[in-house]
């Protein structure tokens, strides 16, 4: 039921359109911040991360938390998420020797419990005023939607744990947050091991960052795209020329412009071909023993799909290591993120593909289009972006991309 609510209800076009104003406000704030750093260096990864996570928290509880209170709770949430990311990145010896799990030799379970309780307190702080005030005033955000939701079949409202779980799915970078909350919150999840809970949640949401990742994968994809554009100035020029033609010098980018920006869409697709956020996707488990390519795959085995290798296979792609967005232009533009063509599956395929695809795609396109339209970008003199990769929860650049922005439009009022 949770996946159905998230995919078909919360991510319907009508709901995503309804929350557009909240996304727009956060992007405008980021534009103002970048304008204030005109001519100085900026860490693209941090710019993208802060913009995306602010969009996510704004869409969830942005209708009620404003001013200092809102800034404080958002800062706490970012800190909690950052701590969870550090915990997940640590190698856990009990993954290889399960009998050691109960001893928590490295203290990872203790750290996870503490971070999860911190996360739960944040959600309680946000949810409690809405439920106690019993007001009919709409705040036009995801939390309103969840509190008012009734299942079409049972006509039952969502429970507090369900609201927290779905809330975590909306605003958190990874499903592991949701798994952790379920495990440490209440029965029946406490009867299962954390690993089983994670696999259960992965089976619901495909384990990838629910909002394509929400913050982690979206900000990583943003950085990879900017890095490729820095390395290929002719592509950058063509992309910005398209934006000028469609949006105009006197306007800012709006989401309704997207369908008129085929070249920018091709740039995003080509970036995700070379740099898929989850290079091995998430493990699948066959429900019965089967044979594939002469190999026997036992029932219940963990199967990883190497999307990174498939996207660089010379039998499937011409000059696969070359960054060439034109391969997705024209008739090839029909090659999308749906996973119907198995040589291009940056978000997986089938019923368990990334549940947050539609929202994530909107956020990535919106942030990229806006920052490319509003600013010129260059790397500091004497430097050149590298494309080294650092494998982890997501496929990040090995070194952060540092750039210098300068205003691109003549109407400076658009930056305030």
Coordinates of C-alpha atoms in Angstrom, one line a residue:
X1 CA 0.0 0.0 0.0
X2 CA 2.8 2.4 0.9
X3 CA 4.4 2.2 -2.6
X4 CA 1.0 2.7 -4.2
X5 CA 0.4 5.8 -2.1
X6 CA 3.9 7.2 -2.9
X7 CA 3.9 6.5 -6.6
X8 CA 0.3 6.9 -7.7
X9 CA -1.0 9.4 -5.1
X10 CA 1.8 11.6 -3.9
X11 CA 3.6 11.7 -7.2
X12 CA 0.6 12.2 -9.5
X13 CA 1.1 15.0 -11.9
X14 CA -1.7 17.0 -10.2
X15 CA 0.1 16.8 -6.8
X16 CA 3.5 17.5 -8.2
X17 CA 2.1 20.5 -10.0
X18 CA 0.4 21.7 -6.7
X19 CA 3.7 21.7 -4.9
X20 CA 5.6 23.5 -7.7
X21 CA 5.4 26.9 -5.9
X22 CA 7.3 25.4 -2.9
X23 CA 10.1 24.0 -5.2
X24 CA 10.2 27.3 -7.0
X25 CA 10.7 29.4 -3.9
X26 CA 13.6 27.3 -2.8
X27 CA 15.3 27.6 -6.2
X28 CA 14.8 31.3 -6.1
X29 CA 16.6 31.5 -2.7
X30 CA 19.5 29.5 -4.1
X31 CA 19.7 31.9 -7.1
X32 CA 20.0 34.8 -4.7
X33 CA 22.7 33.0 -2.7
X34 CA 24.8 32.2 -5.8
X35 CA 24.4 35.8 -7.0
X36 CA 25.8 37.0 -3.7
X37 CA 28.9 34.9 -4.4
X38 CA 29.4 36.4 -7.9
X39 CA 33.0 35.9 -9.0
X40 CA 34.0 33.6 -6.1
X41 CA 34.4 29.8 -6.0
X42 CA 31.4 27.5 -5.2
X43 CA 31.3 23.8 -4.4
X44 CA 28.8 22.5 -6.9
X45 CA 28.0 19.4 -4.9
X46 CA 27.1 21.5 -1.8
X47 CA 25.1 23.9 -3.9
X48 CA 23.1 21.1 -5.4
X49 CA 22.7 19.3 -2.1
X50 CA 21.4 22.3 -0.2
X51 CA 19.0 23.3 -3.0
X52 CA 17.5 19.8 -3.4
X53 CA 17.2 19.1 0.3
X54 CA 15.6 22.5 0.9
X55 CA 13.1 21.7 -1.9
X56 CA 12.3 18.4 -0.3
X57 CA 11.7 19.7 3.2
X58 CA 9.8 22.6 1.8
X59 CA 7.5 20.3 -0.1
X60 CA 6.9 18.2 3.0
X61 CA 6.5 20.7 5.8
X62 CA 7.1 24.0 4.1
X63 CA 3.5 25.2 4.6
X64 CA 3.9 25.6 8.4
X65 CA 7.6 26.0 9.3
X66 CA 8.8 29.4 8.4
X67 CA 11.3 31.9 9.8
X68 CA 13.8 30.9 12.5
X69 CA 11.8 27.8 13.6
X70 CA 11.7 26.5 10.0
X71 CA 15.4 27.2 9.5
X72 CA 16.3 25.4 12.7
X73 CA 14.3 22.3 12.0
X74 CA 15.6 22.1 8.4
X75 CA 19.1 22.5 9.7
X76 CA 18.6 19.7 12.2
X77 CA 17.2 17.5 9.5
X78 CA 20.2 18.1 7.2
X79 CA 22.5 17.3 10.1
X80 CA 20.6 14.1 10.9
X81 CA 20.7 13.0 7.3
X82 CA 24.4 13.8 7.0
X83 CA 25.1 11.7 10.1
X84 CA 23.1 8.8 8.7
X85 CA 25.1 9.0 5.4
X86 CA 28.3 8.7 7.4
X87 CA 27.0 5.7 9.3
X88 CA 25.9 3.9 6.1
X89 CA 29.3 4.5 4.5
X90 CA 31.1 2.6 7.3
X91 CA 32.0 -1.0 6.5
X92 CA 30.1 -3.2 9.0
X93 CA 31.9 -6.4 10.0
X94 CA 28.6 -8.0 11.0
X95 CA 27.5 -7.9 7.3
X96 CA 30.2 -10.5 6.7
X97 CA 30.0 -12.3 10.0
X98 CA 26.3 -12.1 11.1
X99 CA 26.9 -13.9 14.4
X100 CA 28.8 -10.7 15.5
X101 CA 25.8 -8.4 15.0
X102 CA 24.5 -8.7 18.5
X103 CA 27.8 -7.5 19.9
X104 CA 27.8 -4.2 17.8
X105 CA 31.6 -4.2 18.0
X106 CA 31.9 -1.0 15.9
X107 CA 29.0 0.8 17.6
X108 CA 27.2 1.2 14.3
X109 CA 23.8 0.0 15.6
X110 CA 24.1 2.3 18.6
X111 CA 24.9 5.2 16.3
X112 CA 22.0 4.3 14.0
X113 CA 19.5 4.1 16.9
X114 CA 20.6 7.5 18.1
X115 CA 20.3 9.1 14.7
X116 CA 17.0 7.4 14.1
X117 CA 15.6 8.7 17.4
X118 CA 16.8 12.2 16.4
X119 CA 15.0 11.8 13.0
X120 CA 11.8 10.7 14.7
X121 CA 11.8 13.6 17.1
X122 CA 12.0 16.0 14.1
X123 CA 9.0 14.3 12.5
X124 CA 7.1 14.5 15.7
X125 CA 7.8 18.2 16.1
X126 CA 6.5 18.8 12.6
X127 CA 3.4 16.5 12.7
X128 CA 2.2 17.3 16.2
X129 CA 1.0 20.8 15.6
X130 CA -1.1 19.7 12.6
X131 CA -2.8 16.9 14.5
X132 CA -3.4 18.8 17.8
X133 CA -4.7 22.0 16.3
X134 CA -7.4 20.2 14.3
X135 CA -7.5 23.0 11.9
X136 CA -9.1 23.0 8.4
X137 CA -6.5 25.4 7.1
X138 CA -4.6 23.8 4.2
X139 CA -0.8 24.3 4.1
X140 CA -0.6 22.8 0.6
X141 CA 2.3 20.4 1.3
X142 CA 3.0 16.7 1.4
X143 CA 2.2 16.5 5.1
X144 CA -1.3 17.9 4.6
X145 CA -1.8 15.2 1.9
X146 CA -0.7 12.4 4.2
X147 CA -2.8 13.6 7.1
X148 CA -5.9 13.9 5.0
X149 CA -5.4 10.7 2.9
X150 CA -7.9 7.9 3.1
X151 CA -7.4 4.6 1.4
X152 CA -9.7 4.2 -1.6
X153 CA -10.6 0.6 -0.6
X154 CA -10.6 0.6 3.3
X155 CA -11.4 4.3 3.8
X156 CA -8.9 4.2 6.6
X157 CA -6.5 7.1 7.4
X158 CA -2.8 6.6 7.7
X159 CA -1.3 5.8 11.1
X160 CA 1.4 8.0 12.7
X161 CA 4.2 5.4 11.9
X162 CA 2.9 5.2 8.3
X163 CA 3.0 8.9 8.0
X164 CA 6.5 9.0 9.3
X165 CA 7.6 6.3 7.0
X166 CA 6.2 7.9 3.9
X167 CA 7.5 11.3 5.1
X168 CA 11.0 9.9 5.4
X169 CA 10.5 8.5 1.9
X170 CA 9.7 11.9 0.6
X171 CA 12.4 14.0 2.2
X172 CA 15.3 11.6 2.9
X173 CA 18.0 10.8 0.5
X174 CA 17.9 7.1 0.9
X175 CA 15.5 4.3 1.8
X176 CA 17.8 3.2 4.6
X177 CA 16.4 6.1 6.7
X178 CA 12.9 4.7 6.2
X179 CA 14.2 1.2 7.1
X180 CA 15.9 2.5 10.2
X181 CA 12.8 4.3 11.4
X182 CA 10.6 1.3 10.9
X183 CA 13.0 -0.9 12.8
X184 CA 13.5 1.3 15.8
X185 CA 10.0 2.8 16.1
X186 CA 7.4 0.2 16.8
X187 CA 6.2 -3.4 16.4
X188 CA 6.0 -5.5 14.3
X189 CA 9.2 -4.2 12.8
X190 CA 11.2 -4.7 16.0
X191 CA 10.7 -8.5 15.6
X192 CA 12.8 -8.4 12.5
X193 CA 16.5 -7.8 12.1
X194 CA 17.6 -4.4 10.6
X195 CA 18.9 -6.2 7.5
X196 CA 15.5 -7.9 6.9
X197 CA 13.7 -4.6 7.4
X198 CA 16.0 -3.0 4.8
X199 CA 15.4 -5.8 2.3
X200 CA 11.6 -5.5 2.9
X201 CA 11.7 -1.8 2.3
X202 CA 13.9 -2.3 -0.8
X203 CA 11.3 -4.7 -2.1
X204 CA 8.6 -1.9 -1.8
X205 CA 10.6 1.1 -3.1
X206 CA 13.3 -0.6 -5.1
X207 CA 15.8 0.5 -2.5
X208 CA 17.1 3.4 -4.5
X209 CA 16.9 6.9 -3.3
X210 CA 13.1 7.2 -3.3
X211 CA 13.2 10.6 -4.9
X212 CA 16.0 9.6 -7.3
X213 CA 17.3 9.9 -4.9
X214 CA 15.9 12.6 -3.1
X215 CA 18.9 14.6 -2.2
X216 CA 21.9 12.3 -2.6
X217 CA 21.4 11.0 -6.1
X218 CA 19.8 14.2 -7.5
X219 CA 22.7 16.4 -6.3
X220 CA 25.2 13.9 -7.5
X221 CA 23.7 13.8 -11.0
X222 CA 23.6 17.6 -10.9
X223 CA 27.4 17.7 -10.2
X224 CA 28.2 15.1 -12.9
X225 CA 26.2 17.1 -15.5
X226 CA 28.0 20.3 -14.6
X227 CA 31.4 18.6 -14.7
X228 CA 30.7 17.2 -18.2
X229 CA 29.5 20.6 -19.4
X230 CA 32.7 22.2 -18.0
X231 CA 34.7 19.6 -20.0
X232 CA 32.7 20.2 -23.1
X233 CA 32.2 23.9 -23.6
X234 CA 30.5 23.4 -27.0
X235 CA 27.8 21.4 -25.3
X236 CA 27.5 24.1 -22.6
X237 CA 27.1 26.8 -25.3
X238 CA 24.5 24.8 -27.2
X239 CA 22.5 24.1 -24.0
X240 CA 22.5 27.7 -22.9
X241 CA 21.5 28.9 -26.4
X242 CA 18.5 26.6 -26.3
X243 CA 17.5 28.0 -22.9
X244 CA 17.8 31.6 -24.2
X245 CA 15.7 30.7 -27.2
X246 CA 12.9 29.0 -25.2
X247 CA 12.9 31.0 -21.9
X248 CA 14.2 34.4 -23.1
X249 CA 16.6 36.8 -21.5
X250 CA 13.9 38.6 -19.4
X251 CA 12.4 35.5 -17.8
X252 CA 13.3 32.7 -15.4
X253 CA 12.9 29.0 -16.1
X254 CA 9.6 27.4 -15.3
X255 CA 8.7 23.7 -15.3
X256 CA 6.4 24.2 -18.3
X257 CA 9.5 24.9 -20.4
X258 CA 10.8 21.4 -20.0
X259 CA 9.1 19.8 -23.0
X260 CA 10.6 22.6 -25.2
X261 CA 14.2 21.8 -24.0
X262 CA 15.1 18.6 -25.9
X263 CA 18.8 19.2 -25.9
X264 CA 19.0 19.8 -22.2
X265 CA 17.0 16.6 -21.7
X266 CA 19.6 14.8 -23.9
X267 CA 22.4 16.2 -21.8
X268 CA 20.8 14.8 -18.7
X269 CA 20.2 11.4 -20.3
X270 CA 23.8 11.2 -21.6
X271 CA 25.1 12.2 -18.1
X272 CA 23.1 9.4 -16.5
X273 CA 24.3 6.9 -19.1
X274 CA 27.9 7.6 -18.2
X275 CA 27.4 8.2 -14.5
X276 CA 24.3 6.4 -13.2
X277 CA 23.7 7.3 -9.6
X278 CA 23.4 3.7 -8.5
X279 CA 25.8 1.8 -10.8
X280 CA 24.7 -1.6 -9.7
X281 CA 21.1 -0.6 -9.1
X282 CA 19.8 -2.6 -6.1
X283 CA 19.9 -6.4 -5.7
X284 CA 17.0 -8.5 -7.0
X285 CA 16.1 -11.9 -5.6
X286 CA 14.6 -14.5 -8.0
X287 CA 11.4 -16.1 -6.5
X288 CA 12.5 -19.5 -8.0
X289 CA 15.6 -21.1 -9.3
X290 CA 16.2 -20.2 -13.0
X291 CA 18.8 -20.4 -15.8
X292 CA 20.1 -17.3 -17.5
X293 CA 22.8 -17.4 -20.1
X294 CA 23.8 -20.9 -19.2
X295 CA 24.1 -20.0 -15.5
X296 CA 21.9 -21.3 -12.8
X297 CA 20.6 -18.7 -10.4
X298 CA 19.3 -20.2 -7.1
X299 CA 16.1 -19.1 -5.6
X300 CA 16.7 -16.2 -3.2
X301 CA 20.1 -15.3 -4.5
X302 CA 21.2 -11.7 -4.6
X303 CA 21.4 -10.5 -8.2
X304 CA 23.1 -7.2 -9.1
X305 CA 22.6 -5.6 -12.5
X306 CA 25.7 -3.7 -13.6
X307 CA 24.0 -0.7 -15.3
X308 CA 27.4 1.2 -15.4
X309 CA 28.9 -1.5 -17.6
X310 CA 25.8 -1.9 -19.8
X311 CA 25.8 1.8 -20.4
X312 CA 29.4 1.6 -21.6
X313 CA 29.2 -1.5 -23.7
X314 CA 30.6 -1.0 -27.2
X315 CA 28.2 -3.6 -28.5
X316 CA 25.3 -1.5 -27.4
X317 CA 26.6 2.1 -27.8
X318 CA 28.7 3.8 -30.5
X319 CA 31.8 5.3 -28.9
X320 CA 30.4 4.5 -25.5
X321 CA 33.1 6.5 -23.5
X322 CA 32.4 9.7 -25.4
X323 CA 30.1 12.3 -23.9
X324 CA 27.7 13.0 -26.8
X325 CA 24.2 14.2 -26.0
X326 CA 23.3 14.0 -29.7
X327 CA 22.8 10.3 -29.3
X328 CA 19.5 11.1 -27.5
X329 CA 18.3 13.7 -29.9
X330 CA 15.7 13.1 -32.7
X331 CA 14.3 9.6 -33.0
X332 CA 16.7 8.5 -30.1
X333 CA 14.8 11.0 -27.9
X334 CA 12.3 8.2 -27.4
X335 CA 14.8 6.5 -25.3
X336 CA 13.6 7.6 -21.8
X337 CA 14.0 6.6 -18.2
X338 CA 11.1 4.0 -18.2
X339 CA 13.5 1.1 -18.4
X340 CA 11.8 -0.5 -21.4
X341 CA 15.1 -0.6 -23.3
X342 CA 17.4 -2.7 -21.2
X343 CA 20.6 -1.1 -22.6
X344 CA 19.6 2.1 -20.8
X345 CA 18.3 1.6 -17.2
X346 CA 19.7 4.4 -15.0
X347 CA 16.7 4.0 -12.7
X348 CA 16.1 0.3 -13.0
X349 CA 13.2 -1.4 -14.8
X350 CA 9.9 -3.1 -14.1
X351 CA 7.7 -2.8 -11.1
X352 CA 10.6 -2.2 -8.7
X353 CA 12.3 0.6 -10.6
X354 CA 13.0 3.8 -8.7
X355 CA 9.7 4.9 -7.1
X356 CA 10.7 8.6 -7.0
X357 CA 11.6 8.9 -10.7
X358 CA 9.1 11.6 -11.6
X359 CA 9.8 13.9 -8.8
X360 CA 13.5 13.4 -9.1
X361 CA 13.5 14.1 -12.8
X362 CA 11.6 17.3 -12.2
X363 CA 14.0 18.5 -9.6
X364 CA 17.1 17.7 -11.6
X365 CA 15.8 19.4 -14.8
X366 CA 14.6 22.4 -12.9
X367 CA 17.8 23.1 -11.0
X368 CA 20.0 22.5 -14.0
X369 CA 17.9 24.6 -16.4
X370 CA 17.7 27.4 -13.9
X371 CA 21.4 27.6 -12.9
X372 CA 22.5 27.2 -16.5
X373 CA 20.1 29.9 -17.7
X374 CA 20.9 32.4 -14.9
X375 CA 24.7 32.1 -14.7
X376 CA 27.9 31.6 -16.7
X377 CA 30.2 29.0 -15.1
X378 CA 33.9 28.5 -15.3
X379 CA 36.5 26.6 -13.4
X380 CA 39.4 28.5 -11.6
X381 CA 42.3 29.3 -13.9
X382 CA 44.7 26.5 -14.5
X383 CA 42.2 23.8 -13.3
X384 CA 40.3 21.2 -15.2
X385 CA 37.4 19.0 -13.9
X386 CA 38.3 15.4 -13.5
X387 CA 35.9 12.5 -14.0
X388 CA 37.3 10.2 -11.4
X389 CA 34.6 8.2 -9.6
X390 CA 34.2 7.3 -5.9
X391 CA 32.0 4.3 -5.4
X392 CA 29.8 4.4 -2.3
X393 CA 26.1 4.6 -1.6
X394 CA 25.9 6.6 -4.8
X395 CA 28.5 7.0 -7.6
X396 CA 30.1 10.4 -6.7
X397 CA 32.9 12.4 -8.3
X398 CA 36.2 11.5 -6.5
X399 CA 36.9 15.3 -6.0
X400 CA 34.3 18.0 -5.7
X401 CA 33.6 20.3 -8.6
X402 CA 34.7 23.9 -7.8
X403 CA 33.4 26.6 -10.2
X404 CA 33.0 30.4 -10.4
X405 CA 29.6 31.8 -11.3
X406 CA 28.9 35.1 -13.0
X407 CA 25.4 36.5 -13.9
X408 CA 24.3 35.7 -17.4
X409 CA 21.2 37.8 -17.7
X410 CA 21.1 41.6 -18.0
X411 CA 18.0 42.0 -15.8
X412 CA 19.5 41.9 -12.3
X413 CA 16.0 42.0 -10.7
X414 CA 15.7 38.3 -11.7
X415 CA 18.4 37.5 -9.2
X416 CA 16.5 38.8 -6.1

